[in-house]
Amino acid sequence: MDDDLRVTPDVTLPRAELTWRFSRSGGPGGQSVNTTDSRVELRFDLAATGALPEPLKTRALHRLAGRLVDGVLSIVASEHRSQLQNRRAAEERLVAVIAAAIAPPPRPRTRTKPSRGVIERRLSDKRHRSRRKQERRRPED
């Protein structure tokens, strides 16, 4: 259980369902820039996973529809020079994306009536603005 990624206290992603790809990272890097594969691409098959309960999986698939390719979520990390640091960054990003996708929707806003003071201020500001614009006009003969 320690080997899995914890998204919420109830939801964990098994590392066995994660797919890794490594390639050379762009940008400056020093002597070993052309030889080390420090760029990390982490892929997680959201549509086929059994780690998420069905309602949460449906919610995540709906919310992440624009980021998924054939039901697979892809996270890329290349900000560090070390492959290990990029792997950790990709895992953290994956956990954050999944946690946001399975979070319950916010409560709907309850409509409230504007207070009397707010209404009076708005109307007095409108009158003031109207008077100011009338004073800018050319005087009528």
Short mmCIF file of N, CA, C and O in Angstrom, two decimals:
data_model
loop_
_atom_site.label_atom_id
_atom_site.label_comp_id
_atom_site.label_asym_id
_atom_site.label_seq_id
_atom_site.Cartn_x
_atom_site.Cartn_y
_atom_site.Cartn_z
N MET A 1 0.82 -1.20 0.00
CA MET A 1 0.00 0.00 0.00
C MET A 1 0.86 1.26 0.00
O MET A 1 0.46 2.28 -0.51
N ASP A 2 2.09 1.19 0.56
CA ASP A 2 2.97 2.35 0.58
C ASP A 2 3.46 2.70 -0.81
O ASP A 2 3.86 3.82 -1.07
N ASP A 3 3.43 1.74 -1.71
CA ASP A 3 3.95 1.94 -3.05
C ASP A 3 2.97 2.71 -3.94
O ASP A 3 3.35 3.21 -4.99
N ASP A 4 1.71 2.81 -3.53
CA ASP A 4 0.69 3.46 -4.34
C ASP A 4 0.67 4.96 -4.10
O ASP A 4 1.13 5.45 -3.08
N LEU A 5 0.10 5.68 -5.08
CA LEU A 5 -0.04 7.14 -4.96
C LEU A 5 -1.36 7.45 -4.28
O LEU A 5 -2.42 7.05 -4.76
N ARG A 6 -1.32 8.18 -3.19
CA ARG A 6 -2.52 8.53 -2.45
C ARG A 6 -3.09 9.84 -2.98
O ARG A 6 -2.44 10.87 -2.95
N VAL A 7 -4.32 9.78 -3.51
CA VAL A 7 -4.99 10.96 -4.04
C VAL A 7 -5.83 11.60 -2.95
O VAL A 7 -5.75 12.80 -2.70
N THR A 8 -6.67 10.80 -2.31
CA THR A 8 -7.47 11.22 -1.16
C THR A 8 -7.32 10.12 -0.11
O THR A 8 -6.75 9.07 -0.41
N PRO A 9 -7.83 10.33 1.09
CA PRO A 9 -7.74 9.25 2.08
C PRO A 9 -8.38 7.93 1.61
O PRO A 9 -7.98 6.86 2.04
N ASP A 10 -9.36 8.01 0.71
CA ASP A 10 -10.06 6.81 0.26
C ASP A 10 -9.57 6.29 -1.09
O ASP A 10 -9.83 5.15 -1.44
N VAL A 11 -8.90 7.14 -1.88
CA VAL A 11 -8.54 6.79 -3.25
C VAL A 11 -7.02 6.74 -3.39
O VAL A 11 -6.33 7.69 -3.06
N THR A 12 -6.52 5.61 -3.89
CA THR A 12 -5.10 5.48 -4.21
C THR A 12 -4.96 4.94 -5.62
O THR A 12 -5.79 4.17 -6.09
N LEU A 13 -3.90 5.38 -6.29
CA LEU A 13 -3.62 4.90 -7.64
C LEU A 13 -2.46 3.91 -7.57
O LEU A 13 -1.37 4.26 -7.10
N PRO A 14 -2.65 2.69 -8.04
CA PRO A 14 -1.55 1.72 -8.00
C PRO A 14 -0.47 2.09 -9.02
O PRO A 14 -0.77 2.48 -10.15
N ARG A 15 0.78 2.00 -8.60
CA ARG A 15 1.88 2.33 -9.50
C ARG A 15 1.95 1.37 -10.68
O ARG A 15 2.52 1.72 -11.72
N ALA A 16 1.37 0.18 -10.55
CA ALA A 16 1.38 -0.78 -11.65
C ALA A 16 0.59 -0.26 -12.86
O ALA A 16 0.83 -0.69 -13.99
N GLU A 17 -0.34 0.67 -12.63
CA GLU A 17 -1.15 1.22 -13.73
C GLU A 17 -0.51 2.43 -14.38
O GLU A 17 -1.07 3.00 -15.32
N LEU A 18 0.65 2.86 -13.90
CA LEU A 18 1.35 4.02 -14.47
C LEU A 18 2.32 3.54 -15.55
O LEU A 18 3.00 2.54 -15.39
N THR A 19 2.39 4.30 -16.64
CA THR A 19 3.31 4.00 -17.72
C THR A 19 4.27 5.17 -17.86
O THR A 19 3.83 6.33 -17.91
N TRP A 20 5.57 4.89 -17.93
CA TRP A 20 6.59 5.93 -18.00
C TRP A 20 7.26 5.91 -19.36
O TRP A 20 7.51 4.86 -19.93
N ARG A 21 7.60 7.11 -19.85
CA ARG A 21 8.44 7.26 -21.03
C ARG A 21 9.46 8.34 -20.73
O ARG A 21 9.15 9.36 -20.12
N PHE A 22 10.68 8.14 -21.20
CA PHE A 22 11.76 9.08 -20.94
C PHE A 22 12.37 9.53 -22.25
O PHE A 22 12.51 8.75 -23.19
N SER A 23 12.73 10.82 -22.31
CA SER A 23 13.38 11.35 -23.50
C SER A 23 14.28 12.51 -23.09
O SER A 23 14.27 12.93 -21.93
N ARG A 24 15.03 13.03 -24.06
CA ARG A 24 15.91 14.14 -23.75
C ARG A 24 15.12 15.41 -23.55
O ARG A 24 14.19 15.70 -24.30
N SER A 25 15.51 16.15 -22.56
CA SER A 25 14.82 17.39 -22.24
C SER A 25 15.46 18.53 -23.01
O SER A 25 16.66 18.55 -23.25
N GLY A 26 14.66 19.51 -23.41
CA GLY A 26 15.18 20.67 -24.11
C GLY A 26 15.76 21.68 -23.14
O GLY A 26 15.65 21.56 -21.92
N GLY A 27 16.43 22.69 -23.67
CA GLY A 27 16.97 23.77 -22.85
C GLY A 27 18.38 23.50 -22.39
O GLY A 27 18.99 22.49 -22.73
N PRO A 28 18.94 24.41 -21.59
CA PRO A 28 20.32 24.27 -21.14
C PRO A 28 20.46 23.11 -20.16
O PRO A 28 19.52 22.74 -19.49
N GLY A 29 21.68 22.56 -20.09
CA GLY A 29 21.84 21.42 -19.20
C GLY A 29 23.25 21.06 -18.84
O GLY A 29 23.47 20.24 -17.98
N GLY A 30 24.25 21.60 -19.52
CA GLY A 30 25.62 21.27 -19.15
C GLY A 30 26.18 20.13 -19.98
O GLY A 30 25.70 19.84 -21.07
N GLN A 31 27.18 19.44 -19.44
CA GLN A 31 27.92 18.43 -20.20
C GLN A 31 27.06 17.24 -20.61
O GLN A 31 27.22 16.71 -21.69
N SER A 32 26.19 16.81 -19.75
CA SER A 32 25.43 15.59 -20.04
C SER A 32 24.09 15.86 -20.69
O SER A 32 23.23 15.01 -20.70
N VAL A 33 23.93 17.06 -21.27
CA VAL A 33 22.62 17.44 -21.79
C VAL A 33 22.18 16.54 -22.95
O VAL A 33 21.02 16.25 -23.10
N ASN A 34 23.11 16.07 -23.77
CA ASN A 34 22.73 15.29 -24.94
C ASN A 34 22.72 13.79 -24.67
O ASN A 34 22.47 13.00 -25.57
N THR A 35 23.05 13.37 -23.47
CA THR A 35 23.14 11.94 -23.20
C THR A 35 22.10 11.44 -22.19
O THR A 35 21.81 10.25 -22.18
N THR A 36 21.55 12.30 -21.36
CA THR A 36 20.63 11.82 -20.33
C THR A 36 19.18 12.04 -20.76
O THR A 36 18.85 13.04 -21.39
N ASP A 37 18.36 11.07 -20.43
CA ASP A 37 16.93 11.16 -20.72
C ASP A 37 16.24 11.67 -19.46
O ASP A 37 15.74 10.89 -18.66
N SER A 38 16.21 12.99 -19.30
CA SER A 38 15.67 13.54 -18.05
C SER A 38 14.21 13.97 -18.19
O SER A 38 13.52 14.16 -17.19
N ARG A 39 13.68 14.12 -19.41
CA ARG A 39 12.28 14.48 -19.59
C ARG A 39 11.43 13.24 -19.31
O ARG A 39 11.73 12.14 -19.76
N VAL A 40 10.35 13.43 -18.57
CA VAL A 40 9.51 12.32 -18.12
C VAL A 40 8.09 12.53 -18.63
O VAL A 40 7.54 13.62 -18.53
N GLU A 41 7.52 11.48 -19.20
CA GLU A 41 6.10 11.50 -19.57
C GLU A 41 5.42 10.37 -18.81
O GLU A 41 5.77 9.21 -18.96
N LEU A 42 4.47 10.74 -17.99
CA LEU A 42 3.71 9.78 -17.18
C LEU A 42 2.33 9.63 -17.79
O LEU A 42 1.64 10.62 -18.02
N ARG A 43 1.94 8.40 -18.07
CA ARG A 43 0.63 8.14 -18.67
C ARG A 43 -0.18 7.27 -17.72
O ARG A 43 0.33 6.32 -17.14
N PHE A 44 -1.46 7.64 -17.57
CA PHE A 44 -2.37 6.91 -16.69
C PHE A 44 -3.67 6.67 -17.45
O PHE A 44 -4.32 7.62 -17.90
N ASP A 45 -4.04 5.41 -17.62
CA ASP A 45 -5.25 5.05 -18.35
C ASP A 45 -6.45 5.20 -17.42
O ASP A 45 -6.81 4.29 -16.67
N LEU A 46 -7.06 6.37 -17.48
CA LEU A 46 -8.17 6.70 -16.59
C LEU A 46 -9.42 5.89 -16.94
O LEU A 46 -10.16 5.48 -16.05
N ALA A 47 -9.64 5.64 -18.23
CA ALA A 47 -10.85 4.93 -18.64
C ALA A 47 -10.82 3.46 -18.21
O ALA A 47 -11.87 2.88 -17.94
N ALA A 48 -9.63 2.85 -18.12
CA ALA A 48 -9.55 1.43 -17.83
C ALA A 48 -9.17 1.12 -16.39
O ALA A 48 -9.09 -0.04 -16.02
N THR A 49 -8.94 2.13 -15.58
CA THR A 49 -8.48 1.88 -14.22
C THR A 49 -9.58 1.28 -13.35
O THR A 49 -10.76 1.58 -13.52
N GLY A 50 -9.15 0.47 -12.42
CA GLY A 50 -10.08 -0.09 -11.44
C GLY A 50 -9.89 0.55 -10.08
O GLY A 50 -10.54 0.17 -9.11
N ALA A 51 -8.98 1.54 -10.01
CA ALA A 51 -8.66 2.16 -8.73
C ALA A 51 -9.73 3.17 -8.28
O ALA A 51 -9.84 3.45 -7.09
N LEU A 52 -10.48 3.69 -9.23
CA LEU A 52 -11.50 4.69 -8.90
C LEU A 52 -12.88 4.05 -8.90
O LEU A 52 -13.20 3.27 -9.80
N PRO A 53 -13.72 4.39 -7.93
CA PRO A 53 -15.12 3.94 -7.98
C PRO A 53 -15.81 4.52 -9.23
O PRO A 53 -15.42 5.58 -9.73
N GLU A 54 -16.80 3.83 -9.72
CA GLU A 54 -17.44 4.21 -10.99
C GLU A 54 -17.95 5.66 -11.03
O GLU A 54 -17.73 6.35 -12.02
N PRO A 55 -18.63 6.17 -9.96
CA PRO A 55 -19.09 7.57 -10.05
C PRO A 55 -17.93 8.57 -10.15
O PRO A 55 -18.01 9.55 -10.89
N LEU A 56 -16.84 8.30 -9.41
CA LEU A 56 -15.69 9.20 -9.47
C LEU A 56 -14.99 9.11 -10.81
O LEU A 56 -14.52 10.11 -11.36
N LYS A 57 -14.93 7.91 -11.36
CA LYS A 57 -14.30 7.74 -12.67
C LYS A 57 -15.09 8.49 -13.75
O LYS A 57 -14.52 9.18 -14.60
N THR A 58 -16.42 8.40 -13.68
CA THR A 58 -17.27 9.10 -14.64
C THR A 58 -17.09 10.61 -14.52
O THR A 58 -16.97 11.31 -15.53
N ARG A 59 -17.04 11.10 -13.28
CA ARG A 59 -16.83 12.54 -13.06
C ARG A 59 -15.48 12.98 -13.60
O ARG A 59 -15.37 14.01 -14.27
N ALA A 60 -14.44 12.19 -13.35
CA ALA A 60 -13.10 12.54 -13.82
C ALA A 60 -13.02 12.50 -15.34
O ALA A 60 -12.41 13.37 -15.97
N LEU A 61 -13.61 11.49 -15.96
CA LEU A 61 -13.61 11.41 -17.43
C LEU A 61 -14.31 12.60 -18.04
O LEU A 61 -13.87 13.13 -19.07
N HIS A 62 -15.40 13.03 -17.43
CA HIS A 62 -16.14 14.19 -17.95
C HIS A 62 -15.33 15.48 -17.80
O HIS A 62 -15.24 16.28 -18.73
N ARG A 63 -14.72 15.67 -16.62
CA ARG A 63 -13.98 16.91 -16.36
C ARG A 63 -12.67 16.99 -17.13
O ARG A 63 -12.21 18.08 -17.47
N LEU A 64 -12.04 15.85 -17.37
CA LEU A 64 -10.75 15.84 -18.06
C LEU A 64 -10.87 15.48 -19.54
O LEU A 64 -9.87 15.13 -20.17
N ALA A 65 -12.07 15.56 -20.09
CA ALA A 65 -12.29 15.13 -21.48
C ALA A 65 -11.36 15.83 -22.46
O ALA A 65 -10.88 15.22 -23.42
N GLY A 66 -11.04 17.09 -22.23
CA GLY A 66 -10.17 17.83 -23.13
C GLY A 66 -8.71 17.42 -23.05
O GLY A 66 -7.94 17.67 -23.98
N ARG A 67 -8.31 16.80 -21.96
CA ARG A 67 -6.90 16.41 -21.76
C ARG A 67 -6.64 14.94 -22.08
O ARG A 67 -5.49 14.51 -22.11
N LEU A 68 -7.69 14.17 -22.29
CA LEU A 68 -7.53 12.73 -22.49
C LEU A 68 -7.39 12.38 -23.97
O LEU A 68 -8.05 12.99 -24.82
N VAL A 69 -6.54 11.41 -24.26
CA VAL A 69 -6.43 10.84 -25.59
C VAL A 69 -6.74 9.36 -25.45
O VAL A 69 -5.98 8.62 -24.84
N ASP A 70 -7.88 8.95 -25.99
CA ASP A 70 -8.35 7.57 -25.86
C ASP A 70 -8.45 7.13 -24.40
O ASP A 70 -8.11 6.00 -24.06
N GLY A 71 -8.86 8.02 -23.53
CA GLY A 71 -9.05 7.70 -22.12
C GLY A 71 -7.76 7.71 -21.31
O GLY A 71 -7.77 7.34 -20.14
N VAL A 72 -6.65 8.13 -21.90
CA VAL A 72 -5.36 8.13 -21.22
C VAL A 72 -4.95 9.56 -20.91
O VAL A 72 -4.95 10.44 -21.78
N LEU A 73 -4.60 9.81 -19.65
CA LEU A 73 -4.13 11.11 -19.18
C LEU A 73 -2.60 11.11 -19.24
O LEU A 73 -1.96 10.20 -18.74
N SER A 74 -2.04 12.15 -19.85
CA SER A 74 -0.59 12.24 -20.01
C SER A 74 -0.08 13.47 -19.27
O SER A 74 -0.60 14.57 -19.44
N ILE A 75 0.95 13.28 -18.44
CA ILE A 75 1.59 14.35 -17.68
C ILE A 75 3.06 14.38 -18.08
O ILE A 75 3.73 13.35 -18.07
N VAL A 76 3.57 15.58 -18.42
CA VAL A 76 4.97 15.72 -18.81
C VAL A 76 5.67 16.62 -17.81
O VAL A 76 5.14 17.64 -17.40
N ALA A 77 6.89 16.21 -17.41
CA ALA A 77 7.70 17.01 -16.50
C ALA A 77 9.12 17.06 -17.06
O ALA A 77 9.73 16.03 -17.33
N SER A 78 9.64 18.28 -17.23
CA SER A 78 11.01 18.43 -17.72
C SER A 78 11.68 19.64 -17.10
O SER A 78 12.65 20.15 -17.64
N GLU A 79 11.18 20.11 -15.97
CA GLU A 79 11.73 21.34 -15.39
C GLU A 79 13.01 21.12 -14.59
O GLU A 79 13.73 22.06 -14.32
N HIS A 80 13.28 19.88 -14.21
CA HIS A 80 14.50 19.59 -13.45
C HIS A 80 15.51 18.89 -14.34
O HIS A 80 15.17 18.29 -15.35
N ARG A 81 16.79 18.94 -13.95
CA ARG A 81 17.82 18.25 -14.73
C ARG A 81 17.90 16.78 -14.38
O ARG A 81 18.41 15.99 -15.15
N SER A 82 17.36 16.41 -13.25
CA SER A 82 17.42 15.03 -12.78
C SER A 82 16.14 14.29 -13.18
O SER A 82 15.03 14.81 -13.00
N GLN A 83 16.29 13.07 -13.70
CA GLN A 83 15.13 12.27 -14.06
C GLN A 83 14.30 11.93 -12.83
O GLN A 83 13.07 11.95 -12.88
N LEU A 84 14.97 11.65 -11.72
CA LEU A 84 14.25 11.30 -10.49
C LEU A 84 13.38 12.46 -10.01
O LEU A 84 12.21 12.26 -9.63
N GLN A 85 13.91 13.68 -10.05
CA GLN A 85 13.10 14.84 -9.64
C GLN A 85 11.93 15.05 -10.60
O GLN A 85 10.82 15.41 -10.17
N ASN A 86 12.15 14.83 -11.89
CA ASN A 86 11.06 14.96 -12.85
C ASN A 86 10.00 13.88 -12.65
O ASN A 86 8.81 14.13 -12.82
N ARG A 87 10.43 12.69 -12.25
CA ARG A 87 9.46 11.62 -11.95
C ARG A 87 8.59 12.02 -10.76
O ARG A 87 7.37 11.85 -10.79
N ARG A 88 9.21 12.55 -9.73
CA ARG A 88 8.43 12.98 -8.55
C ARG A 88 7.48 14.12 -8.91
O ARG A 88 6.33 14.15 -8.45
N ALA A 89 7.97 15.07 -9.72
CA ALA A 89 7.12 16.20 -10.13
C ALA A 89 5.93 15.71 -10.93
O ALA A 89 4.80 16.19 -10.75
N ALA A 90 6.15 14.74 -11.83
CA ALA A 90 5.05 14.20 -12.64
C ALA A 90 4.03 13.48 -11.77
O ALA A 90 2.82 13.61 -11.97
N GLU A 91 4.51 12.72 -10.78
CA GLU A 91 3.59 12.02 -9.88
C GLU A 91 2.76 13.00 -9.07
O GLU A 91 1.55 12.83 -8.92
N GLU A 92 3.41 14.07 -8.56
CA GLU A 92 2.68 15.07 -7.79
C GLU A 92 1.63 15.75 -8.65
O GLU A 92 0.50 16.00 -8.22
N ARG A 93 1.99 16.05 -9.91
CA ARG A 93 1.04 16.70 -10.81
C ARG A 93 -0.13 15.77 -11.14
O ARG A 93 -1.28 16.23 -11.20
N LEU A 94 0.16 14.50 -11.34
CA LEU A 94 -0.91 13.53 -11.61
C LEU A 94 -1.88 13.46 -10.44
O LEU A 94 -3.10 13.49 -10.62
N VAL A 95 -1.35 13.37 -9.22
CA VAL A 95 -2.21 13.32 -8.04
C VAL A 95 -3.06 14.57 -7.94
O VAL A 95 -4.27 14.50 -7.65
N ALA A 96 -2.47 15.75 -8.21
CA ALA A 96 -3.23 17.01 -8.13
C ALA A 96 -4.34 17.05 -9.18
O ALA A 96 -5.47 17.48 -8.90
N VAL A 97 -4.04 16.62 -10.40
CA VAL A 97 -5.04 16.65 -11.48
C VAL A 97 -6.19 15.69 -11.17
O VAL A 97 -7.37 16.05 -11.32
N ILE A 98 -5.87 14.48 -10.72
CA ILE A 98 -6.92 13.49 -10.41
C ILE A 98 -7.74 13.97 -9.22
O ILE A 98 -8.97 13.86 -9.21
N ALA A 99 -7.07 14.55 -8.19
CA ALA A 99 -7.81 15.03 -7.02
C ALA A 99 -8.79 16.13 -7.40
O ALA A 99 -9.93 16.16 -6.93
N ALA A 100 -8.36 17.05 -8.27
CA ALA A 100 -9.26 18.12 -8.72
C ALA A 100 -10.39 17.56 -9.56
O ALA A 100 -11.52 18.07 -9.51
N ALA A 101 -10.12 16.52 -10.36
CA ALA A 101 -11.14 15.97 -11.24
C ALA A 101 -12.21 15.18 -10.49
O ALA A 101 -13.36 15.13 -10.92
N ILE A 102 -11.83 14.55 -9.37
CA ILE A 102 -12.83 13.75 -8.64
C ILE A 102 -13.46 14.51 -7.48
O ILE A 102 -14.32 13.98 -6.80
N ALA A 103 -13.04 15.76 -7.28
CA ALA A 103 -13.61 16.56 -6.18
C ALA A 103 -15.10 16.78 -6.43
O ALA A 103 -15.53 16.92 -7.57
N PRO A 104 -15.89 16.82 -5.36
CA PRO A 104 -17.33 17.04 -5.55
C PRO A 104 -17.58 18.44 -6.10
O PRO A 104 -16.79 19.37 -5.87
N PRO A 105 -18.65 18.60 -6.87
CA PRO A 105 -18.93 19.92 -7.43
C PRO A 105 -19.26 20.92 -6.32
O PRO A 105 -19.75 20.54 -5.25
N PRO A 106 -18.97 22.21 -6.55
CA PRO A 106 -19.27 23.20 -5.51
C PRO A 106 -20.79 23.35 -5.32
O PRO A 106 -21.57 23.09 -6.23
N ARG A 107 -21.17 23.75 -4.11
CA ARG A 107 -22.58 23.95 -3.84
C ARG A 107 -23.10 25.10 -4.69
O ARG A 107 -22.40 26.09 -4.90
N PRO A 108 -24.32 24.98 -5.21
CA PRO A 108 -24.85 26.07 -6.02
C PRO A 108 -25.06 27.33 -5.19
O PRO A 108 -25.39 27.26 -4.00
N ARG A 109 -24.84 28.46 -5.81
CA ARG A 109 -24.98 29.74 -5.13
C ARG A 109 -26.45 30.02 -4.86
O ARG A 109 -27.30 29.86 -5.73
N THR A 110 -26.75 30.45 -3.64
CA THR A 110 -28.12 30.83 -3.33
C THR A 110 -28.29 32.31 -3.65
O THR A 110 -27.48 33.14 -3.23
N ARG A 111 -29.32 32.60 -4.41
CA ARG A 111 -29.54 33.98 -4.83
C ARG A 111 -30.02 34.81 -3.64
O ARG A 111 -30.86 34.36 -2.86
N THR A 112 -29.47 35.99 -3.51
CA THR A 112 -29.86 36.88 -2.43
C THR A 112 -30.33 38.20 -3.02
O THR A 112 -29.96 38.57 -4.13
N LYS A 113 -31.12 38.91 -2.24
CA LYS A 113 -31.65 40.21 -2.68
C LYS A 113 -30.64 41.28 -2.29
O LYS A 113 -30.11 41.26 -1.17
N PRO A 114 -30.33 42.22 -3.21
CA PRO A 114 -29.40 43.29 -2.84
C PRO A 114 -29.98 44.14 -1.72
O PRO A 114 -31.18 44.39 -1.65
N SER A 115 -29.10 44.63 -0.85
CA SER A 115 -29.57 45.43 0.28
C SER A 115 -30.05 46.81 -0.20
O SER A 115 -29.70 47.27 -1.28
N ARG A 116 -30.82 47.46 0.64
CA ARG A 116 -31.37 48.76 0.30
C ARG A 116 -30.25 49.79 0.07
O ARG A 116 -30.30 50.60 -0.86
N GLY A 117 -29.19 49.73 0.89
CA GLY A 117 -28.07 50.66 0.74
C GLY A 117 -27.36 50.50 -0.60
O GLY A 117 -26.98 51.49 -1.23
N VAL A 118 -27.20 49.27 -1.03
CA VAL A 118 -26.53 49.02 -2.31
C VAL A 118 -27.37 49.58 -3.46
O VAL A 118 -26.84 50.22 -4.38
N ILE A 119 -28.67 49.38 -3.40
CA ILE A 119 -29.56 49.89 -4.45
C ILE A 119 -29.51 51.42 -4.48
O ILE A 119 -29.40 52.04 -5.54
N GLU A 120 -29.59 52.05 -3.28
CA GLU A 120 -29.57 53.52 -3.23
C GLU A 120 -28.24 54.08 -3.75
O GLU A 120 -28.22 55.07 -4.46
N ARG A 121 -27.11 53.43 -3.38
CA ARG A 121 -25.80 53.90 -3.87
C ARG A 121 -25.71 53.80 -5.39
O ARG A 121 -25.20 54.69 -6.06
N ARG A 122 -26.20 52.69 -5.93
CA ARG A 122 -26.15 52.51 -7.38
C ARG A 122 -26.97 53.58 -8.09
O ARG A 122 -26.52 54.20 -9.06
N LEU A 123 -28.17 53.86 -7.58
CA LEU A 123 -29.02 54.86 -8.22
C LEU A 123 -28.44 56.26 -8.08
O LEU A 123 -28.50 57.08 -9.01
N SER A 124 -27.86 56.58 -6.91
CA SER A 124 -27.26 57.92 -6.75
C SER A 124 -26.03 58.07 -7.65
O SER A 124 -25.80 59.15 -8.21
N ASP A 125 -25.24 57.00 -7.82
CA ASP A 125 -24.11 57.06 -8.75
C ASP A 125 -24.57 57.27 -10.17
O ASP A 125 -23.96 58.01 -10.94
N LYS A 126 -25.69 56.62 -10.53
CA LYS A 126 -26.23 56.82 -11.88
C LYS A 126 -26.67 58.27 -12.08
O LYS A 126 -26.41 58.88 -13.13
N ARG A 127 -27.34 58.84 -11.07
CA ARG A 127 -27.78 60.24 -11.18
C ARG A 127 -26.58 61.17 -11.29
O ARG A 127 -26.58 62.11 -12.10
N HIS A 128 -25.55 60.90 -10.49
CA HIS A 128 -24.34 61.73 -10.50
C HIS A 128 -23.66 61.67 -11.87
O HIS A 128 -23.26 62.70 -12.43
N ARG A 129 -23.53 60.47 -12.43
CA ARG A 129 -22.91 60.30 -13.74
C ARG A 129 -23.73 60.98 -14.82
O ARG A 129 -23.19 61.63 -15.73
N SER A 130 -25.05 60.90 -14.72
CA SER A 130 -25.94 61.54 -15.70
C SER A 130 -25.79 63.06 -15.66
O SER A 130 -25.68 63.72 -16.69
N ARG A 131 -25.76 63.63 -14.42
CA ARG A 131 -25.58 65.08 -14.28
C ARG A 131 -24.25 65.54 -14.86
O ARG A 131 -24.16 66.56 -15.53
N ARG A 132 -23.19 64.77 -14.59
CA ARG A 132 -21.86 65.13 -15.09
C ARG A 132 -21.86 65.16 -16.62
O ARG A 132 -21.31 66.07 -17.24
N LYS A 133 -22.49 64.19 -17.26
CA LYS A 133 -22.52 64.15 -18.71
C LYS A 133 -23.41 65.25 -19.28
O LYS A 133 -23.14 65.78 -20.36
N GLN A 134 -24.48 65.61 -18.56
CA GLN A 134 -25.34 66.72 -19.02
C GLN A 134 -24.58 68.03 -18.99
O GLN A 134 -24.74 68.87 -19.86
N GLU A 135 -23.72 68.21 -17.99
CA GLU A 135 -22.95 69.45 -17.89
C GLU A 135 -21.90 69.57 -18.99
O GLU A 135 -21.47 70.66 -19.32
N ARG A 136 -21.51 68.47 -19.59
CA ARG A 136 -20.52 68.49 -20.68
C ARG A 136 -21.15 68.91 -22.00
O ARG A 136 -20.46 69.34 -22.90
N ARG A 137 -22.48 68.80 -22.11
CA ARG A 137 -23.15 69.12 -23.37
C ARG A 137 -23.09 70.62 -23.64
O ARG A 137 -22.94 71.44 -22.73
N ARG A 138 -23.27 70.91 -24.92
CA ARG A 138 -23.35 72.32 -25.31
C ARG A 138 -24.65 72.91 -24.80
O ARG A 138 -25.69 72.28 -24.87
N PRO A 139 -24.58 74.13 -24.32
CA PRO A 139 -25.83 74.74 -23.83
C PRO A 139 -26.81 74.98 -24.98
O PRO A 139 -26.41 75.41 -26.06
N GLU A 140 -28.07 74.65 -24.73
CA GLU A 140 -29.09 74.85 -25.76
C GLU A 140 -29.64 76.26 -25.65
O GLU A 140 -29.87 76.78 -24.56
N ASP A 141 -29.83 76.90 -26.82
CA ASP A 141 -30.31 78.30 -26.82
C ASP A 141 -31.78 78.39 -26.64
O ASP A 141 -32.64 77.75 -26.93
#
